[in-house]
mmCIF file of C-alpha atoms and ligand atoms in Angstrom:
data_model
loop_
_atom_site.group_PDB
_atom_site.id
_atom_site.type_symbol
_atom_site.label_atom_id
_atom_site.label_comp_id
_atom_site.label_asym_id
_atom_site.label_seq_id
_atom_site.Cartn_x
_atom_site.Cartn_y
_atom_site.Cartn_z
ATOM 1 C CA MET A 1445 -90.562 249.754 158.296
ATOM 2 C CA SER A 1446 -88.015 248.204 156.011
ATOM 3 C CA VAL A 1447 -85.156 245.806 156.648
ATOM 4 C CA LEU A 1448 -81.520 245.783 155.613
ATOM 5 C CA VAL A 1449 -79.972 242.351 155.159
ATOM 6 C CA VAL A 1450 -76.316 241.542 154.680
ATOM 7 C CA GLY A 1451 -75.589 237.935 153.794
ATOM 8 C CA SER A 1452 -74.612 235.523 151.071
ATOM 9 C CA VAL A 1453 -76.059 235.181 147.574
ATOM 10 C CA ALA A 1454 -74.909 231.813 146.361
ATOM 11 C CA PHE A 1455 -74.908 228.828 144.089
ATOM 12 C CA ASP A 1456 -75.954 225.819 146.197
ATOM 13 C CA SER A 1457 -75.494 222.170 145.255
ATOM 14 C CA VAL A 1458 -77.781 220.105 147.427
ATOM 15 C CA LYS A 1459 -78.533 216.404 147.699
ATOM 16 C CA THR A 1460 -81.465 215.059 149.716
ATOM 17 C CA PRO A 1461 -83.049 211.580 149.774
ATOM 18 C CA TYR A 1462 -85.710 213.026 147.413
ATOM 19 C CA GLY A 1463 -83.524 214.537 144.728
ATOM 20 C CA GLU A 1464 -80.722 216.961 144.040
ATOM 21 C CA ALA A 1465 -80.052 220.433 142.676
ATOM 22 C CA GLU A 1466 -76.778 221.506 141.042
ATOM 23 C CA GLU A 1467 -75.661 225.115 141.371
ATOM 24 C CA ALA A 1468 -79.156 226.359 142.197
ATOM 25 C CA ILE A 1469 -79.798 229.894 143.451
ATOM 26 C CA GLY A 1470 -79.321 230.104 147.224
ATOM 27 C CA GLY A 1471 -77.554 232.036 149.928
ATOM 28 C CA SER A 1472 -78.622 233.335 153.310
ATOM 29 C CA ALA A 1473 -79.587 236.818 152.052
ATOM 30 C CA THR A 1474 -81.556 235.372 149.123
ATOM 31 C CA TYR A 1475 -83.721 233.071 151.242
ATOM 32 C CA PHE A 1476 -84.178 235.768 153.870
ATOM 33 C CA ALA A 1477 -85.287 238.397 151.359
ATOM 34 C CA ALA A 1478 -87.578 235.972 149.529
ATOM 35 C CA ALA A 1479 -89.457 235.316 152.795
ATOM 36 C CA ALA A 1480 -89.301 238.779 154.401
ATOM 37 C CA SER A 1481 -90.501 240.522 151.239
ATOM 38 C CA PHE A 1482 -94.021 239.206 151.885
ATOM 39 C CA PHE A 1483 -94.154 241.493 154.939
ATOM 40 C CA THR A 1484 -91.908 244.493 154.329
ATOM 41 C CA PRO A 1485 -89.539 246.136 151.825
ATOM 42 C CA VAL A 1486 -86.013 244.654 151.999
ATOM 43 C CA ASP A 1487 -82.607 246.056 150.976
ATOM 44 C CA ILE A 1488 -79.932 243.457 150.176
ATOM 45 C CA VAL A 1489 -76.229 244.149 150.683
ATOM 46 C CA ALA A 1490 -74.209 241.265 149.230
ATOM 47 C CA VAL A 1491 -71.722 240.319 146.531
ATOM 48 C CA VAL A 1492 -71.852 237.961 143.554
ATOM 49 C CA GLY A 1493 -69.315 237.103 140.865
ATOM 50 C CA THR A 1494 -69.554 237.812 137.151
ATOM 51 C CA ASP A 1495 -70.943 234.264 136.710
ATOM 52 C CA PHE A 1496 -74.192 235.071 138.561
ATOM 53 C CA PRO A 1497 -77.392 235.398 136.484
ATOM 54 C CA ARG A 1498 -78.897 238.565 137.959
ATOM 55 C CA GLU A 1499 -82.222 237.866 136.242
ATOM 56 C CA SER A 1500 -82.721 234.914 138.609
ATOM 57 C CA LEU A 1501 -83.426 237.499 141.345
ATOM 58 C CA GLN A 1502 -86.009 239.332 139.230
ATOM 59 C CA PHE A 1503 -88.821 237.874 141.358
ATOM 60 C CA LEU A 1504 -87.324 239.686 144.367
ATOM 61 C CA SER A 1505 -87.288 243.049 142.568
ATOM 62 C CA GLU A 1506 -90.960 242.542 141.786
ATOM 63 C CA ARG A 1507 -91.592 242.222 145.536
ATOM 64 C CA HIS A 1508 -89.938 245.488 146.653
ATOM 65 C CA VAL A 1509 -86.518 244.016 147.318
ATOM 66 C CA ASP A 1510 -83.889 246.659 146.559
ATOM 67 C CA LEU A 1511 -80.888 245.074 144.834
ATOM 68 C CA SER A 1512 -78.845 248.266 144.415
ATOM 69 C CA GLY A 1513 -76.528 246.985 147.174
ATOM 70 C CA LEU A 1514 -75.795 243.743 145.298
ATOM 71 C CA GLU A 1515 -72.225 244.239 144.145
ATOM 72 C CA VAL A 1516 -70.808 242.344 141.174
ATOM 73 C CA ALA A 1517 -67.119 241.586 141.717
ATOM 74 C CA ASP A 1518 -64.589 240.049 139.352
ATOM 75 C CA GLY A 1519 -64.472 236.337 140.081
ATOM 76 C CA ARG A 1520 -66.740 233.458 140.986
ATOM 77 C CA THR A 1521 -69.852 233.610 143.166
ATOM 78 C CA PHE A 1522 -69.843 231.997 146.638
ATOM 79 C CA ARG A 1523 -70.619 228.272 146.397
ATOM 80 C CA TRP A 1524 -71.908 225.855 149.020
ATOM 81 C CA ALA A 1525 -72.676 222.141 148.785
ATOM 82 C CA GLY A 1526 -74.487 219.990 151.321
ATOM 83 C CA GLU A 1527 -76.159 216.636 151.752
ATOM 84 C CA TYR A 1528 -79.058 215.646 154.018
ATOM 85 C CA GLN A 1529 -79.656 212.315 155.759
ATOM 86 C CA LEU A 1530 -83.014 210.522 155.625
ATOM 87 C CA ASN A 1531 -84.341 212.318 158.722
ATOM 88 C CA MET A 1532 -83.760 215.649 156.846
ATOM 89 C CA ASN A 1533 -82.502 217.235 160.087
ATOM 90 C CA ASP A 1534 -78.868 216.154 159.886
ATOM 91 C CA ARG A 1535 -76.882 217.941 157.224
ATOM 92 C CA GLU A 1536 -73.303 217.580 156.152
ATOM 93 C CA THR A 1537 -71.532 220.473 154.458
ATOM 94 C CA LEU A 1538 -69.569 218.958 151.573
ATOM 95 C CA ASP A 1539 -67.949 222.118 150.242
ATOM 96 C CA THR A 1540 -67.707 225.852 150.966
ATOM 97 C CA GLN A 1541 -66.006 228.100 148.402
ATOM 98 C CA LEU A 1542 -65.975 231.713 149.576
ATOM 99 C CA ASN A 1543 -64.750 233.050 146.201
ATOM 100 C CA VAL A 1544 -65.779 236.746 145.883
ATOM 101 C CA LEU A 1545 -67.043 236.699 149.492
ATOM 102 C CA ALA A 1546 -63.453 236.394 150.690
ATOM 103 C CA ASP A 1547 -62.622 239.959 149.559
ATOM 104 C CA PHE A 1548 -66.009 241.579 150.097
ATOM 105 C CA HIS A 1549 -66.018 244.949 151.883
ATOM 106 C CA PRO A 1550 -69.635 246.090 152.199
ATOM 107 C CA ASN A 1551 -70.029 249.779 151.552
ATOM 108 C CA LEU A 1552 -73.438 250.998 152.635
ATOM 109 C CA ALA A 1553 -75.299 253.713 150.722
ATOM 110 C CA ASP A 1554 -77.100 256.392 152.777
ATOM 111 C CA ARG A 1555 -80.483 254.651 152.395
ATOM 112 C CA HIS A 1556 -78.974 251.433 153.808
ATOM 113 C CA ARG A 1557 -77.334 253.114 156.797
ATOM 114 C CA GLU A 1558 -80.610 254.444 158.083
ATOM 115 C CA GLN A 1559 -82.678 251.275 157.966
ATOM 116 C CA PRO A 1560 -84.397 250.683 161.329
ATOM 117 C CA PHE A 1561 -84.175 246.871 161.158
ATOM 118 C CA VAL A 1562 -80.882 245.173 160.350
ATOM 119 C CA PHE A 1563 -80.590 241.450 159.746
ATOM 120 C CA LEU A 1564 -77.051 240.083 159.798
ATOM 121 C CA ALA A 1565 -77.588 236.846 157.889
ATOM 122 C CA ASN A 1566 -75.121 233.989 157.947
ATOM 123 C CA ILE A 1567 -71.870 235.501 156.675
ATOM 124 C CA ASP A 1568 -68.365 236.269 158.001
ATOM 125 C CA PRO A 1569 -68.836 237.937 161.432
ATOM 126 C CA GLU A 1570 -66.217 240.533 160.466
ATOM 127 C CA LEU A 1571 -68.493 241.613 157.599
ATOM 128 C CA GLN A 1572 -71.459 241.641 159.990
ATOM 129 C CA ALA A 1573 -69.505 243.986 162.280
ATOM 130 C CA SER A 1574 -68.398 246.213 159.414
ATOM 131 C CA VAL A 1575 -72.027 246.644 158.342
ATOM 132 C CA LEU A 1576 -73.111 247.516 161.873
ATOM 133 C CA LYS A 1577 -70.375 250.137 162.107
ATOM 134 C CA GLN A 1578 -71.891 251.930 159.109
ATOM 135 C CA THR A 1579 -75.500 251.899 160.348
ATOM 136 C CA VAL A 1580 -77.086 254.781 162.242
ATOM 137 C CA HIS A 1581 -78.733 253.593 165.498
ATOM 138 C CA PRO A 1582 -80.978 250.818 164.129
ATOM 139 C CA ASP A 1583 -84.034 249.975 166.257
ATOM 140 C CA LEU A 1584 -83.349 246.262 166.154
ATOM 141 C CA VAL A 1585 -80.345 244.166 165.098
ATOM 142 C CA ILE A 1586 -80.987 240.476 164.480
ATOM 143 C CA CYS A 1587 -78.189 238.025 163.736
ATOM 144 C CA ASP A 1588 -77.750 234.489 162.407
ATOM 145 C CA THR A 1589 -74.585 232.424 162.063
ATOM 146 C CA MET A 1590 -73.437 228.843 161.482
ATOM 147 C CA ASP A 1591 -70.870 226.258 162.596
ATOM 148 C CA PHE A 1592 -68.417 227.376 159.864
ATOM 149 C CA TRP A 1593 -68.031 230.801 161.525
ATOM 150 C CA ILE A 1594 -68.392 229.585 165.124
ATOM 151 C CA SER A 1595 -65.332 227.411 164.685
ATOM 152 C CA GLY A 1596 -63.488 229.634 162.171
ATOM 153 C CA LYS A 1597 -64.078 233.183 163.494
ATOM 154 C CA ARG A 1598 -65.209 232.723 167.073
ATOM 155 C CA ASP A 1599 -63.686 235.907 168.554
ATOM 156 C CA ALA A 1600 -65.092 238.120 165.798
ATOM 157 C CA LEU A 1601 -68.489 236.502 166.270
ATOM 158 C CA LEU A 1602 -68.453 237.082 170.041
ATOM 159 C CA GLU A 1603 -67.537 240.725 169.361
ATOM 160 C CA THR A 1604 -70.461 241.099 166.900
ATOM 161 C CA MET A 1605 -72.759 239.495 169.475
ATOM 162 C CA THR A 1606 -72.252 242.393 171.896
ATOM 163 C CA GLN A 1607 -74.149 244.634 169.443
ATOM 164 C CA VAL A 1608 -76.976 242.233 168.610
ATOM 165 C CA ASP A 1609 -80.535 242.386 170.023
ATOM 166 C CA VAL A 1610 -81.811 238.999 168.813
ATOM 167 C CA LEU A 1611 -79.698 235.959 167.926
ATOM 168 C CA ILE A 1612 -81.293 233.253 165.736
ATOM 169 C CA ILE A 1613 -79.286 230.057 165.879
ATOM 170 C CA ASN A 1614 -79.841 226.299 165.667
ATOM 171 C CA ASP A 1615 -79.526 223.983 168.649
ATOM 172 C CA SER A 1616 -76.149 222.418 167.857
ATOM 173 C CA GLU A 1617 -74.685 225.842 167.022
ATOM 174 C CA ALA A 1618 -75.984 227.280 170.324
ATOM 175 C CA ARG A 1619 -74.250 224.457 172.186
ATOM 176 C CA ASP A 1620 -71.011 225.005 170.245
ATOM 177 C CA LEU A 1621 -71.064 228.778 170.653
ATOM 178 C CA VAL A 1622 -71.003 228.693 174.459
ATOM 179 C CA GLU A 1623 -69.586 225.169 174.807
ATOM 180 C CA ASP A 1624 -72.435 223.884 176.976
ATOM 181 C CA HIS A 1625 -74.465 220.807 176.034
ATOM 182 C CA ASN A 1626 -77.510 221.819 178.113
ATOM 183 C CA LEU A 1627 -79.712 223.957 175.812
ATOM 184 C CA ALA A 1628 -81.473 225.904 178.586
ATOM 185 C CA ARG A 1629 -78.109 226.837 180.093
ATOM 186 C CA ALA A 1630 -76.649 227.577 176.658
ATOM 187 C CA ALA A 1631 -79.531 229.980 175.915
ATOM 188 C CA ASN A 1632 -78.978 231.798 179.235
ATOM 189 C CA GLN A 1633 -75.285 232.104 178.512
ATOM 190 C CA ILE A 1634 -76.046 233.555 175.061
ATOM 191 C CA LEU A 1635 -78.254 236.189 176.741
ATOM 192 C CA GLY A 1636 -75.150 237.085 178.763
ATOM 193 C CA LEU A 1637 -73.169 237.757 175.557
ATOM 194 C CA GLY A 1638 -75.318 240.734 174.505
ATOM 195 C CA PRO A 1639 -78.627 239.728 172.866
ATOM 196 C CA ARG A 1640 -81.851 240.400 174.757
ATOM 197 C CA ALA A 1641 -83.519 237.473 173.016
ATOM 198 C CA VAL A 1642 -82.337 234.216 171.493
ATOM 199 C CA VAL A 1643 -84.282 231.989 169.104
ATOM 200 C CA ILE A 1644 -83.121 228.381 169.052
ATOM 201 C CA LYS A 1645 -84.176 226.489 165.917
ATOM 202 C CA ARG A 1646 -84.610 222.722 166.170
ATOM 203 C CA GLY A 1647 -85.503 221.774 162.583
ATOM 204 C CA GLU A 1648 -88.563 219.517 162.405
ATOM 205 C CA HIS A 1649 -88.945 219.913 166.194
ATOM 206 C CA GLY A 1650 -89.731 223.620 165.947
ATOM 207 C CA ALA A 1651 -88.127 226.622 167.619
ATOM 208 C CA THR A 1652 -87.896 228.251 171.053
ATOM 209 C CA LEU A 1653 -87.696 231.913 172.024
ATOM 210 C CA ILE A 1654 -85.862 232.761 175.228
ATOM 211 C CA THR A 1655 -85.639 236.211 176.837
ATOM 212 C CA ASN A 1656 -85.093 237.136 180.487
ATOM 213 C CA ASP A 1657 -88.876 236.969 181.023
ATOM 214 C CA THR A 1658 -90.137 234.561 178.353
ATOM 215 C CA TYR A 1659 -89.709 230.939 177.304
ATOM 216 C CA PHE A 1660 -91.927 230.198 174.279
ATOM 217 C CA SER A 1661 -91.816 227.182 171.973
ATOM 218 C CA VAL A 1662 -93.551 226.589 168.648
ATOM 219 C CA PRO A 1663 -93.650 223.269 166.782
ATOM 220 C CA ALA A 1664 -92.682 223.032 163.135
ATOM 221 C CA PHE A 1665 -95.686 223.034 160.802
ATOM 222 C CA PRO A 1666 -96.232 219.385 159.761
ATOM 223 C CA VAL A 1667 -95.168 219.392 156.090
ATOM 224 C CA LEU A 1668 -96.098 216.111 154.384
ATOM 225 C CA SER A 1669 -93.441 216.296 151.708
ATOM 226 C CA VAL A 1670 -90.141 217.893 152.709
ATOM 227 C CA MET A 1671 -87.976 218.113 149.588
ATOM 228 C CA ASP A 1672 -85.044 220.308 150.667
ATOM 229 C CA PRO A 1673 -84.496 221.930 154.082
ATOM 230 C CA THR A 1674 -81.804 224.314 152.757
ATOM 231 C CA GLY A 1675 -82.679 227.883 153.654
ATOM 232 C CA ALA A 1676 -85.248 226.876 156.281
ATOM 233 C CA GLY A 1677 -83.313 228.878 158.875
ATOM 234 C CA ASP A 1678 -83.059 231.924 156.635
ATOM 235 C CA SER A 1679 -86.693 231.839 155.593
ATOM 236 C CA PHE A 1680 -87.654 231.428 159.264
ATOM 237 C CA ALA A 1681 -85.620 234.575 159.917
ATOM 238 C CA GLY A 1682 -87.318 236.284 156.953
ATOM 239 C CA GLY A 1683 -90.787 235.623 158.357
ATOM 240 C CA PHE A 1684 -89.662 236.515 161.880
ATOM 241 C CA VAL A 1685 -87.913 239.802 161.061
ATOM 242 C CA GLY A 1686 -90.311 240.726 158.252
ATOM 243 C CA TYR A 1687 -93.246 240.434 160.614
ATOM 244 C CA LEU A 1688 -91.485 242.484 163.340
ATOM 245 C CA ALA A 1689 -90.707 245.237 160.827
ATOM 246 C CA LYS A 1690 -94.312 245.260 159.648
ATOM 247 C CA SER A 1691 -95.936 245.181 163.106
ATOM 248 C CA LYS A 1692 -93.276 247.400 164.765
ATOM 249 C CA ASP A 1693 -93.990 245.417 167.934
ATOM 250 C CA THR A 1694 -90.673 244.201 169.347
ATOM 251 C CA SER A 1695 -92.048 243.383 172.820
ATOM 252 C CA ASP A 1696 -91.952 239.761 173.997
ATOM 253 C CA ILE A 1697 -95.530 239.351 172.689
ATOM 254 C CA GLY A 1698 -94.436 240.699 169.286
ATOM 255 C CA LEU A 1699 -91.471 238.305 169.288
ATOM 256 C CA LYS A 1700 -93.832 235.374 170.053
ATOM 257 C CA ASN A 1701 -96.053 236.296 167.118
ATOM 258 C CA ALA A 1702 -92.955 236.632 164.934
ATOM 259 C CA MET A 1703 -92.019 233.034 165.895
ATOM 260 C CA VAL A 1704 -95.242 231.801 164.279
ATOM 261 C CA HIS A 1705 -94.642 233.824 161.104
ATOM 262 C CA GLY A 1706 -91.076 232.499 160.930
ATOM 263 C CA SER A 1707 -92.281 228.918 161.266
ATOM 264 C CA VAL A 1708 -94.909 229.411 158.562
ATOM 265 C CA MET A 1709 -92.360 230.775 156.070
ATOM 266 C CA ALA A 1710 -89.826 228.013 156.805
ATOM 267 C CA SER A 1711 -92.538 225.389 156.281
ATOM 268 C CA PHE A 1712 -93.167 226.626 152.734
ATOM 269 C CA ASN A 1713 -89.502 226.860 151.862
ATOM 270 C CA VAL A 1714 -88.787 223.175 152.549
ATOM 271 C CA GLU A 1715 -91.467 222.043 150.088
ATOM 272 C CA ASP A 1716 -89.142 222.430 147.090
ATOM 273 C CA PHE A 1717 -85.472 222.856 146.145
ATOM 274 C CA SER A 1718 -83.722 226.230 146.104
ATOM 275 C CA VAL A 1719 -86.060 229.276 146.325
ATOM 276 C CA ARG A 1720 -88.658 227.707 144.003
ATOM 277 C CA ARG A 1721 -91.476 227.505 146.547
ATOM 278 C CA LEU A 1722 -90.906 231.043 147.834
ATOM 279 C CA GLU A 1723 -90.972 232.237 144.228
ATOM 280 C CA THR A 1724 -94.472 230.917 143.557
ATOM 281 C CA LEU A 1725 -95.916 231.473 147.049
ATOM 282 C CA THR A 1726 -98.872 233.859 147.475
ATOM 283 C CA PRO A 1727 -99.988 236.017 150.447
ATOM 284 C CA HIS A 1728 -103.247 234.050 150.504
ATOM 285 C CA GLU A 1729 -101.365 230.772 151.081
ATOM 286 C CA ILE A 1730 -99.388 232.404 153.898
ATOM 287 C CA ASP A 1731 -102.544 233.697 155.624
ATOM 288 C CA HIS A 1732 -104.217 230.316 155.310
ATOM 289 C CA ARG A 1733 -101.274 228.431 156.808
ATOM 290 C CA TYR A 1734 -100.909 231.041 159.577
ATOM 291 C CA ASP A 1735 -104.550 230.390 160.585
ATOM 292 C CA ARG A 1736 -103.954 226.634 160.575
ATOM 293 C CA PHE A 1737 -100.801 227.125 162.644
ATOM 294 C CA ILE A 1738 -102.642 229.187 165.275
ATOM 295 C CA GLU A 1739 -105.376 226.510 165.450
ATOM 296 C CA MET A 1740 -102.664 223.915 165.880
ATOM 297 C CA ILE A 1741 -101.091 225.594 168.923
ATOM 298 C CA THR A 1742 -104.281 226.838 170.637
ATOM 299 C CA LEU A 1743 -106.361 224.825 173.110
HETATM 300 P P1 AMP B 1470 -79.802 227.432 156.159
HETATM 301 O O1 AMP B 1470 -80.226 226.137 155.540
HETATM 302 O O2 AMP B 1470 -80.943 228.335 156.495
HETATM 303 O O3 AMP B 1470 -78.862 227.234 157.304
HETATM 304 O O4 AMP B 1470 -78.958 228.262 155.081
HETATM 305 C C1 AMP B 1470 -78.398 227.678 153.959
HETATM 306 C C2 AMP B 1470 -77.793 228.770 153.088
HETATM 307 O O5 AMP B 1470 -76.637 229.309 153.725
HETATM 308 C C3 AMP B 1470 -77.352 228.210 151.750
HETATM 309 O O6 AMP B 1470 -78.147 228.797 150.731
HETATM 310 C C4 AMP B 1470 -75.870 228.570 151.624
HETATM 311 O O7 AMP B 1470 -75.556 229.178 150.387
HETATM 312 C C5 AMP B 1470 -75.625 229.555 152.758
HETATM 313 N N1 AMP B 1470 -74.333 229.302 153.398
HETATM 314 C C6 AMP B 1470 -73.791 228.091 153.713
HETATM 315 N N2 AMP B 1470 -72.589 228.242 154.299
HETATM 316 C C7 AMP B 1470 -72.354 229.580 154.362
HETATM 317 C C8 AMP B 1470 -71.265 230.385 154.863
HETATM 318 N N3 AMP B 1470 -70.185 229.824 155.415
HETATM 319 N N4 AMP B 1470 -71.388 231.737 154.773
HETATM 320 C C9 AMP B 1470 -72.483 232.296 154.228
HETATM 321 N N5 AMP B 1470 -73.525 231.604 153.723
HETATM 322 C C10 AMP B 1470 -73.477 230.259 153.794
#
């Protein structure tokens, strides 16, 4: 089964203790599609400005990512800038320029409306809701967000949440969303907002899946050289959702297996700046790391 993603396609300027990238290709939909495309066909719905080099996404087209929903609008592409501290877990957003994203009104083609899996990547929750309105009874809706929208568009986000099956969010954002510092309580409160499952990402400390019946944690794969964590959350989501769409198993067991695939994809993404590592990655490398991951978490 294939996946529809709505999210950002961006120019990212990133500084880490190991280097920096100026106006490199990024965005939540880009990272997601780059990871998910190893498992399933992906349709992107997003907007870029006239300054965006479309050929930089050629590697996605070669992997069955449909870019017909990538609109080119008059103006500048969305830009984001961030800086990481030495521990690579703490990140400061230095700049967010919505540019063409500010006036984006996603208009779904028939093929997009009928996709069984919908991933609402990090983007304005009003756009997430407008996409959902145009879809026809998807089997599974998965959603991501970030502090920018939690503080800026809280009510719209809570409204979107009522239609979401799985929320993927990081620990500090989960605490902010329901205003509770205790993560276990915060996760339970999120389940009360609509989703039947929540995945809480904790950077280098791994991720936890919580449903009414399941509490399942995976570590992060121990990467010896983390260059740039940008997009780790989106590539986690790409592995997670891509695997679910491929396996069609959305039971708690399926979600647990998806957690491992998400962690594997995120671990590759952090090995280089921008989408470089996901561009050169091969299915063989993914299979090999998956096997090592399973060994790592099995007695
Ligand atoms: P992650 O590191 O997985 O949280 O995602 C980082 C990506 O999110 C970057 O490539 C940014 O371009 C994108 N991004 C950052 N802020 C926003 C925002 N407010 N809306 C949409 N995308 C964003």
